[in-house]
């Protein structure tokens, strides 16, 4: 069964801490994405990547960075966590990269619920 | 700019009743349309997708959706809802090529016994 795995289901961190959220996929997908999900706001794209060492800003990149050193792993980094970053974080992946391949949709991980206190 | 609206924030239906969740989109080119479901505390699972051809598409768990270009809509339906269908449902639109989606804000479905 193919999957996207997020390393933690729940995390509690203190304000000012550096936080790493890890995501691994086993489908050889080129594209990987990080979203945050908040009630009433839906899913908002933070960063995405089309290939190893490539990254692109999404709609709300402020306060976040990402790392993609290997194709299967995409990490989201909160450089200095703040309470307004308390949220559900969802990782997703899909085929394609920069090739012209049809858009078949994403495979999502189960999410990491982060609380910053 | 592309956008997706889901007019209903929360819908409650009785078990066994029919269901229709609304989705309207704004998109400059031919859209690829998707419905995802998110059970409590889980990630999103793809229910169905529309690329081209027959405007009525079938998905998993007994769901179907109809694409109506003239109304810019892609409504999700199920003839008889089960208690396990209680979840949040997201509509999304993307391009034929290119990997980014725009998601709607979601509709939360509650099912009464």
PDB file of C-alpha atoms in Angstrom:
ATOM      1  CA  UNK A   1       0.000   0.000   0.000  1.00  0.00           C
ATOM      2  CA  UNK A   2       1.568   3.231  -1.149  1.00  0.00           C
ATOM      3  CA  UNK A   3       1.760   5.943   1.391  1.00  0.00           C
ATOM      4  CA  UNK A   4       2.889   9.305   2.600  1.00  0.00           C
ATOM      5  CA  UNK A   5       4.154   9.118   6.149  1.00  0.00           C
ATOM      6  CA  UNK A   6       4.413  12.016   8.527  1.00  0.00           C
ATOM      7  CA  UNK A   7       6.684  11.227  11.411  1.00  0.00           C
ATOM      8  CA  UNK A   8       4.540  12.639  14.209  1.00  0.00           C
ATOM      9  CA  UNK A   9       0.779  12.729  14.687  1.00  0.00           C
ATOM     10  CA  UNK A  10       0.949  15.179  17.585  1.00  0.00           C
ATOM     11  CA  UNK A  11       3.658  17.616  18.651  1.00  0.00           C
ATOM     12  CA  UNK A  12       3.810  20.154  21.433  1.00  0.00           C
ATOM     13  CA  UNK A  13       6.588  22.721  21.221  1.00  0.00           C
ATOM     14  CA  UNK A  14       7.516  25.881  23.047  1.00  0.00           C
ATOM     15  CA  UNK A  15       7.558  29.355  21.554  1.00  0.00           C
ATOM     16  CA  UNK A  16      10.924  30.096  19.986  1.00  0.00           C
ATOM     17  CA  UNK A  17      11.897  26.459  19.430  1.00  0.00           C
ATOM     18  CA  UNK A  18      13.113  25.251  16.045  1.00  0.00           C
ATOM     19  CA  UNK A  19      10.670  22.602  14.842  1.00  0.00           C
ATOM     20  CA  UNK A  20      11.129  19.975  12.146  1.00  0.00           C
ATOM     21  CA  UNK A  21       8.182  18.212  10.542  1.00  0.00           C
ATOM     22  CA  UNK A  22       9.185  15.236   8.460  1.00  0.00           C
ATOM     23  CA  UNK A  23       7.392  13.669   5.524  1.00  0.00           C
ATOM     24  CA  UNK A  24       8.407  10.565   3.570  1.00  0.00           C
ATOM     25  CA  UNK A  25       6.728   9.039   0.516  1.00  0.00           C
ATOM     26  CA  UNK A  26       7.374   5.653  -1.039  1.00  0.00           C
ATOM     27  CA  UNK A  27       5.788   6.236  -4.438  1.00  0.00           C
ATOM     28  CA  UNK A  28       8.773   7.781  -6.239  1.00  0.00           C
ATOM     29  CA  UNK A  29       6.748  10.976  -6.668  1.00  0.00           C
ATOM     30  CA  UNK A  30       8.553  14.044  -7.921  1.00  0.00           C
ATOM     31  CA  UNK A  31       6.262  16.587  -6.290  1.00  0.00           C
ATOM     32  CA  UNK A  32       5.858  17.150  -2.594  1.00  0.00           C
ATOM     33  CA  UNK A  33       3.798  19.734  -0.753  1.00  0.00           C
ATOM     34  CA  UNK A  34       3.261  21.156   2.694  1.00  0.00           C
ATOM     35  CA  UNK A  35      -0.128  22.586   3.659  1.00  0.00           C
ATOM     36  CA  UNK A  36      -1.508  23.901   6.869  1.00  0.00           C
ATOM     37  CA  UNK A  37      -5.153  23.435   7.717  1.00  0.00           C
ATOM     38  CA  UNK A  38      -7.079  25.737  10.011  1.00  0.00           C
ATOM     39  CA  UNK A  39     -10.809  25.819  10.774  1.00  0.00           C
ATOM     40  CA  UNK A  40     -12.641  28.102   8.388  1.00  0.00           C
ATOM     41  CA  UNK A  41      -9.561  28.677   6.237  1.00  0.00           C
ATOM     42  CA  UNK A  42      -9.272  25.301   4.547  1.00  0.00           C
ATOM     43  CA  UNK A  43      -5.918  24.153   3.198  1.00  0.00           C
ATOM     44  CA  UNK A  44      -3.249  26.742   2.520  1.00  0.00           C
ATOM     45  CA  UNK A  45      -0.077  25.917   0.640  1.00  0.00           C
ATOM     46  CA  UNK A  46       3.143  26.713   2.491  1.00  0.00           C
ATOM     47  CA  UNK A  47       5.872  25.340   0.220  1.00  0.00           C
ATOM     48  CA  UNK A  48       6.222  22.783  -2.513  1.00  0.00           C
ATOM     49  CA  UNK A  49       8.993  21.050  -4.376  1.00  0.00           C
ATOM     50  CA  UNK A  50       9.199  19.635  -7.899  1.00  0.00           C
ATOM     51  CA  UNK A  51      12.471  17.826  -7.443  1.00  0.00           C
ATOM     52  CA  UNK A  52      15.348  17.219  -5.109  1.00  0.00           C
ATOM     53  CA  UNK A  53      16.858  20.469  -3.852  1.00  0.00           C
ATOM     54  CA  UNK A  54      14.100  22.469  -5.542  1.00  0.00           C
ATOM     55  CA  UNK A  55      11.612  24.477  -3.551  1.00  0.00           C
ATOM     56  CA  UNK A  56       8.926  27.001  -4.332  1.00  0.00           C
ATOM     57  CA  UNK A  57       6.996  29.284  -2.037  1.00  0.00           C
ATOM     58  CA  UNK A  58       3.308  28.742  -1.711  1.00  0.00           C
ATOM     59  CA  UNK A  59       0.710  31.154  -0.439  1.00  0.00           C
ATOM     60  CA  UNK A  60       1.890  31.465   3.170  1.00  0.00           C
ATOM     61  CA  UNK A  61       5.661  30.786   3.385  1.00  0.00           C
ATOM     62  CA  UNK A  62       6.459  33.372   6.062  1.00  0.00           C
ATOM     63  CA  UNK A  63       7.961  31.804   9.162  1.00  0.00           C
ATOM     64  CA  UNK A  64       8.682  28.501   7.409  1.00  0.00           C
ATOM     65  CA  UNK A  65      11.425  26.926   5.373  1.00  0.00           C
ATOM     66  CA  UNK A  66      11.797  23.531   3.731  1.00  0.00           C
ATOM     67  CA  UNK A  67      14.459  21.021   2.839  1.00  0.00           C
ATOM     68  CA  UNK A  68      14.480  18.324   0.188  1.00  0.00           C
ATOM     69  CA  UNK A  69      17.801  16.516   0.112  1.00  0.00           C
ATOM     70  CA  UNK A  70      16.350  13.207  -1.093  1.00  0.00           C
ATOM     71  CA  UNK A  71      13.484  12.549  -3.456  1.00  0.00           C
ATOM     72  CA  UNK A  72      11.393  10.690  -0.900  1.00  0.00           C
ATOM     73  CA  UNK A  73      11.735  13.155   1.982  1.00  0.00           C
ATOM     74  CA  UNK A  74      10.419  16.684   2.383  1.00  0.00           C
ATOM     75  CA  UNK A  75      10.932  18.504   5.656  1.00  0.00           C
ATOM     76  CA  UNK A  76       9.123  21.567   6.917  1.00  0.00           C
ATOM     77  CA  UNK A  77      11.070  23.763   9.324  1.00  0.00           C
ATOM     78  CA  UNK A  78       9.697  26.338  11.708  1.00  0.00           C
ATOM     79  CA  UNK A  79      12.749  28.422  12.463  1.00  0.00           C
ATOM     80  CA  UNK A  80      11.308  29.951  15.630  1.00  0.00           C
ATOM     81  CA  UNK A  81       7.911  28.562  16.482  1.00  0.00           C
ATOM     82  CA  UNK A  82       5.165  30.960  17.434  1.00  0.00           C
ATOM     83  CA  UNK A  83       1.689  30.385  18.833  1.00  0.00           C
ATOM     84  CA  UNK A  84       0.076  31.435  15.537  1.00  0.00           C
ATOM     85  CA  UNK A  85       1.716  28.414  13.937  1.00  0.00           C
ATOM     86  CA  UNK A  86      -0.427  26.079  16.001  1.00  0.00           C
ATOM     87  CA  UNK A  87      -2.201  24.126  13.302  1.00  0.00           C
ATOM     88  CA  UNK A  88      -2.665  20.850  11.478  1.00  0.00           C
ATOM     89  CA  UNK A  89       0.109  20.321   8.939  1.00  0.00           C
ATOM     90  CA  UNK A  90      -0.495  18.083   5.949  1.00  0.00           C
ATOM     91  CA  UNK A  91       2.110  16.699   3.584  1.00  0.00           C
ATOM     92  CA  UNK A  92       1.173  15.501   0.100  1.00  0.00           C
ATOM     93  CA  UNK A  93       2.897  14.119  -2.970  1.00  0.00           C
ATOM     94  CA  UNK A  94       2.130  13.581  -6.640  1.00  0.00           C
ATOM     95  CA  UNK A  95       3.683  12.559  -9.939  1.00  0.00           C
ATOM     96  CA  UNK A  96       5.101  14.859 -12.526  1.00  0.00           C
ATOM     97  CA  UNK A  97       7.806  17.269 -11.530  1.00  0.00           C
ATOM     98  CA  UNK A  98       8.286  19.728 -14.345  1.00  0.00           C
ATOM     99  CA  UNK A  99       7.201  17.238 -16.978  1.00  0.00           C
ATOM    100  CA  UNK A 100       3.953  17.658 -18.860  1.00  0.00           C
ATOM    101  CA  UNK A 101       2.108  14.805 -17.235  1.00  0.00           C
ATOM    102  CA  UNK A 102      -1.591  14.851 -16.432  1.00  0.00           C
ATOM    103  CA  UNK A 103      -2.614  15.943 -13.003  1.00  0.00           C
ATOM    104  CA  UNK A 104      -3.807  12.839 -11.187  1.00  0.00           C
ATOM    105  CA  UNK A 105      -4.183  14.367  -7.773  1.00  0.00           C
ATOM    106  CA  UNK A 106      -2.345  14.142  -4.503  1.00  0.00           C
ATOM    107  CA  UNK A 107      -1.688  11.454  -1.964  1.00  0.00           C
ATOM    108  CA  UNK A 108      -1.846  12.914   1.528  1.00  0.00           C
ATOM    109  CA  UNK A 109      -0.251  11.948   4.789  1.00  0.00           C
ATOM    110  CA  UNK A 110      -2.291  11.639   7.977  1.00  0.00           C
ATOM    111  CA  UNK A 111      -1.209  15.036   9.252  1.00  0.00           C
ATOM    112  CA  UNK A 112       0.730  16.408  12.199  1.00  0.00           C
ATOM    113  CA  UNK A 113      -1.180  18.427  14.745  1.00  0.00           C
ATOM    114  CA  UNK A 114       1.293  20.955  16.130  1.00  0.00           C
ATOM    115  CA  UNK A 115       0.614  22.958  19.266  1.00  0.00           C
ATOM    116  CA  UNK A 116       2.964  25.806  20.159  1.00  0.00           C
ATOM    117  CA  UNK A 117       2.722  26.925  23.774  1.00  0.00           C
TER     118      UNK A 117
ATOM    119  CA  UNK B   1      -7.293  33.690 -10.638  1.00  0.00           C
ATOM    120  CA  UNK B   2      -8.561  30.263  -9.846  1.00  0.00           C
ATOM    121  CA  UNK B   3     -10.803  29.730  -6.861  1.00  0.00           C
ATOM    122  CA  UNK B   4     -13.156  27.190  -5.387  1.00  0.00           C
ATOM    123  CA  UNK B   5     -16.189  27.870  -3.257  1.00  0.00           C
ATOM    124  CA  UNK B   6     -18.179  25.430  -1.206  1.00  0.00           C
ATOM    125  CA  UNK B   7     -21.264  27.345  -0.120  1.00  0.00           C
ATOM    126  CA  UNK B   8     -22.202  25.035   2.734  1.00  0.00           C
ATOM    127  CA  UNK B   9     -19.912  25.087   5.759  1.00  0.00           C
ATOM    128  CA  UNK B  10     -21.834  22.379   7.609  1.00  0.00           C
ATOM    129  CA  UNK B  11     -24.559  19.984   6.500  1.00  0.00           C
ATOM    130  CA  UNK B  12     -26.497  17.534   8.646  1.00  0.00           C
ATOM    131  CA  UNK B  13     -28.410  14.637   7.121  1.00  0.00           C
ATOM    132  CA  UNK B  14     -30.087  11.549   8.491  1.00  0.00           C
ATOM    133  CA  UNK B  15     -28.613   8.152   7.822  1.00  0.00           C
ATOM    134  CA  UNK B  16     -30.138   6.723   4.668  1.00  0.00           C
ATOM    135  CA  UNK B  17     -30.997  10.121   3.235  1.00  0.00           C
ATOM    136  CA  UNK B  18     -29.522  11.404  -0.011  1.00  0.00           C
ATOM    137  CA  UNK B  19     -26.684  13.895  -0.044  1.00  0.00           C
ATOM    138  CA  UNK B  20     -25.498  16.652  -2.335  1.00  0.00           C
ATOM    139  CA  UNK B  21     -22.454  18.801  -1.565  1.00  0.00           C
ATOM    140  CA  UNK B  22     -21.972  21.851  -3.709  1.00  0.00           C
ATOM    141  CA  UNK B  23     -18.778  23.044  -5.345  1.00  0.00           C
ATOM    142  CA  UNK B  24     -18.327  26.009  -7.663  1.00  0.00           C
ATOM    143  CA  UNK B  25     -15.059  26.959  -9.270  1.00  0.00           C
ATOM    144  CA  UNK B  26     -13.508  29.774 -11.186  1.00  0.00           C
ATOM    145  CA  UNK B  27     -10.817  28.727 -13.603  1.00  0.00           C
ATOM    146  CA  UNK B  28      -9.456  30.182 -16.791  1.00  0.00           C
ATOM    147  CA  UNK B  29      -8.775  26.956 -18.637  1.00  0.00           C
ATOM    148  CA  UNK B  30     -10.207  23.469 -18.746  1.00  0.00           C
ATOM    149  CA  UNK B  31     -10.241  22.393 -15.128  1.00  0.00           C
ATOM    150  CA  UNK B  32      -9.300  19.147 -13.545  1.00  0.00           C
ATOM    151  CA  UNK B  33     -11.667  18.671 -10.626  1.00  0.00           C
ATOM    152  CA  UNK B  34     -11.352  16.559  -7.520  1.00  0.00           C
ATOM    153  CA  UNK B  35     -13.233  15.681  -4.374  1.00  0.00           C
ATOM    154  CA  UNK B  36     -11.377  14.638  -1.243  1.00  0.00           C
ATOM    155  CA  UNK B  37     -12.689  13.384   2.090  1.00  0.00           C
ATOM    156  CA  UNK B  38     -11.054  13.865   5.464  1.00  0.00           C
ATOM    157  CA  UNK B  39     -12.144  11.754   8.396  1.00  0.00           C
ATOM    158  CA  UNK B  40     -11.529  13.225  11.860  1.00  0.00           C
ATOM    159  CA  UNK B  41      -7.850  13.416  12.685  1.00  0.00           C
ATOM    160  CA  UNK B  42      -6.816  12.016   9.320  1.00  0.00           C
ATOM    161  CA  UNK B  43      -5.314  13.235   6.072  1.00  0.00           C
ATOM    162  CA  UNK B  44      -7.288  13.677   2.878  1.00  0.00           C
ATOM    163  CA  UNK B  45      -8.345  10.765   0.712  1.00  0.00           C
ATOM    164  CA  UNK B  46      -9.239  11.118  -2.964  1.00  0.00           C
ATOM    165  CA  UNK B  47     -12.898  10.269  -3.629  1.00  0.00           C
ATOM    166  CA  UNK B  48     -13.073  10.934  -7.341  1.00  0.00           C
ATOM    167  CA  UNK B  49     -11.726  13.101 -10.130  1.00  0.00           C
ATOM    168  CA  UNK B  50     -12.900  14.556 -13.415  1.00  0.00           C
ATOM    169  CA  UNK B  51     -10.587  15.106 -16.337  1.00  0.00           C
ATOM    170  CA  UNK B  52     -12.706  14.947 -19.454  1.00  0.00           C
ATOM    171  CA  UNK B  53     -15.405  12.904 -21.175  1.00  0.00           C
ATOM    172  CA  UNK B  54     -18.504  11.753 -19.357  1.00  0.00           C
ATOM    173  CA  UNK B  55     -19.591  14.520 -17.041  1.00  0.00           C
ATOM    174  CA  UNK B  56     -20.871  12.087 -14.405  1.00  0.00           C
ATOM    175  CA  UNK B  57     -17.993  10.412 -12.613  1.00  0.00           C
ATOM    176  CA  UNK B  58     -18.094   7.605 -10.132  1.00  0.00           C
ATOM    177  CA  UNK B  59     -15.827   7.404  -7.129  1.00  0.00           C
ATOM    178  CA  UNK B  60     -15.153   5.278  -4.113  1.00  0.00           C
ATOM    179  CA  UNK B  61     -17.574   4.647  -1.249  1.00  0.00           C
ATOM    180  CA  UNK B  62     -20.627   5.054  -3.508  1.00  0.00           C
ATOM    181  CA  UNK B  63     -20.044   8.721  -4.303  1.00  0.00           C
ATOM    182  CA  UNK B  64     -20.532  10.360  -7.672  1.00  0.00           C
ATOM    183  CA  UNK B  65     -20.093  13.885  -8.983  1.00  0.00           C
ATOM    184  CA  UNK B  66     -21.410  15.755 -11.983  1.00  0.00           C
ATOM    185  CA  UNK B  67     -19.455  18.362 -13.910  1.00  0.00           C
ATOM    186  CA  UNK B  68     -21.577  21.178 -15.309  1.00  0.00           C
ATOM    187  CA  UNK B  69     -19.459  23.536 -17.350  1.00  0.00           C
ATOM    188  CA  UNK B  70     -22.252  26.059 -17.872  1.00  0.00           C
ATOM    189  CA  UNK B  71     -22.660  26.427 -14.115  1.00  0.00           C
ATOM    190  CA  UNK B  72     -18.975  26.031 -13.212  1.00  0.00           C
ATOM    191  CA  UNK B  73     -20.027  23.396 -10.746  1.00  0.00           C
ATOM    192  CA  UNK B  74     -18.874  19.969  -9.660  1.00  0.00           C
ATOM    193  CA  UNK B  75     -21.364  18.768  -7.065  1.00  0.00           C
ATOM    194  CA  UNK B  76     -20.833  15.597  -5.073  1.00  0.00           C
ATOM    195  CA  UNK B  77     -23.742  13.215  -4.480  1.00  0.00           C
ATOM    196  CA  UNK B  78     -24.572  10.026  -2.689  1.00  0.00           C
ATOM    197  CA  UNK B  79     -28.003   8.362  -2.824  1.00  0.00           C
ATOM    198  CA  UNK B  80     -27.949   6.953   0.716  1.00  0.00           C
ATOM    199  CA  UNK B  81     -25.641   8.256   3.411  1.00  0.00           C
ATOM    200  CA  UNK B  82     -24.052   5.975   5.991  1.00  0.00           C
ATOM    201  CA  UNK B  83     -22.951   7.047   9.474  1.00  0.00           C
ATOM    202  CA  UNK B  84     -19.342   6.430   8.431  1.00  0.00           C
ATOM    203  CA  UNK B  85     -19.632   9.193   5.826  1.00  0.00           C
ATOM    204  CA  UNK B  86     -19.469  11.818   8.559  1.00  0.00           C
ATOM    205  CA  UNK B  87     -16.330  13.756   7.643  1.00  0.00           C
ATOM    206  CA  UNK B  88     -15.124  16.918   5.971  1.00  0.00           C
ATOM    207  CA  UNK B  89     -15.254  17.125   2.204  1.00  0.00           C
ATOM    208  CA  UNK B  90     -13.013  19.265   0.038  1.00  0.00           C
ATOM    209  CA  UNK B  91     -13.411  20.190  -3.588  1.00  0.00           C
ATOM    210  CA  UNK B  92     -10.262  21.103  -5.525  1.00  0.00           C
ATOM    211  CA  UNK B  93      -9.414  22.400  -8.995  1.00  0.00           C
ATOM    212  CA  UNK B  94      -6.165  22.159 -10.897  1.00  0.00           C
ATOM    213  CA  UNK B  95      -4.744  22.479 -14.369  1.00  0.00           C
ATOM    214  CA  UNK B  96      -4.369  19.642 -16.838  1.00  0.00           C
ATOM    215  CA  UNK B  97      -0.621  19.998 -16.489  1.00  0.00           C
ATOM    216  CA  UNK B  98       1.002  21.451 -13.478  1.00  0.00           C
ATOM    217  CA  UNK B  99       0.747  20.094 -10.048  1.00  0.00           C
ATOM    218  CA  UNK B 100      -0.815  22.760  -7.886  1.00  0.00           C
ATOM    219  CA  UNK B 101      -4.370  22.709  -6.689  1.00  0.00           C
ATOM    220  CA  UNK B 102      -6.713  25.207  -5.233  1.00  0.00           C
ATOM    221  CA  UNK B 103      -8.828  23.734  -2.488  1.00  0.00           C
ATOM    222  CA  UNK B 104     -12.222  24.868  -1.366  1.00  0.00           C
ATOM    223  CA  UNK B 105     -12.794  25.677   2.311  1.00  0.00           C
ATOM    224  CA  UNK B 106     -14.514  22.365   2.970  1.00  0.00           C
ATOM    225  CA  UNK B 107     -17.968  21.195   3.984  1.00  0.00           C
ATOM    226  CA  UNK B 108     -18.420  19.306   7.222  1.00  0.00           C
ATOM    227  CA  UNK B 109     -20.974  16.526   7.036  1.00  0.00           C
ATOM    228  CA  UNK B 110     -22.748  15.262  10.137  1.00  0.00           C
ATOM    229  CA  UNK B 111     -24.948  12.160   9.975  1.00  0.00           C
ATOM    230  CA  UNK B 112     -27.847  11.612  12.367  1.00  0.00           C
ATOM    231  CA  UNK B 113     -28.737   8.039  13.346  1.00  0.00           C
TER     232      UNK B 113
END
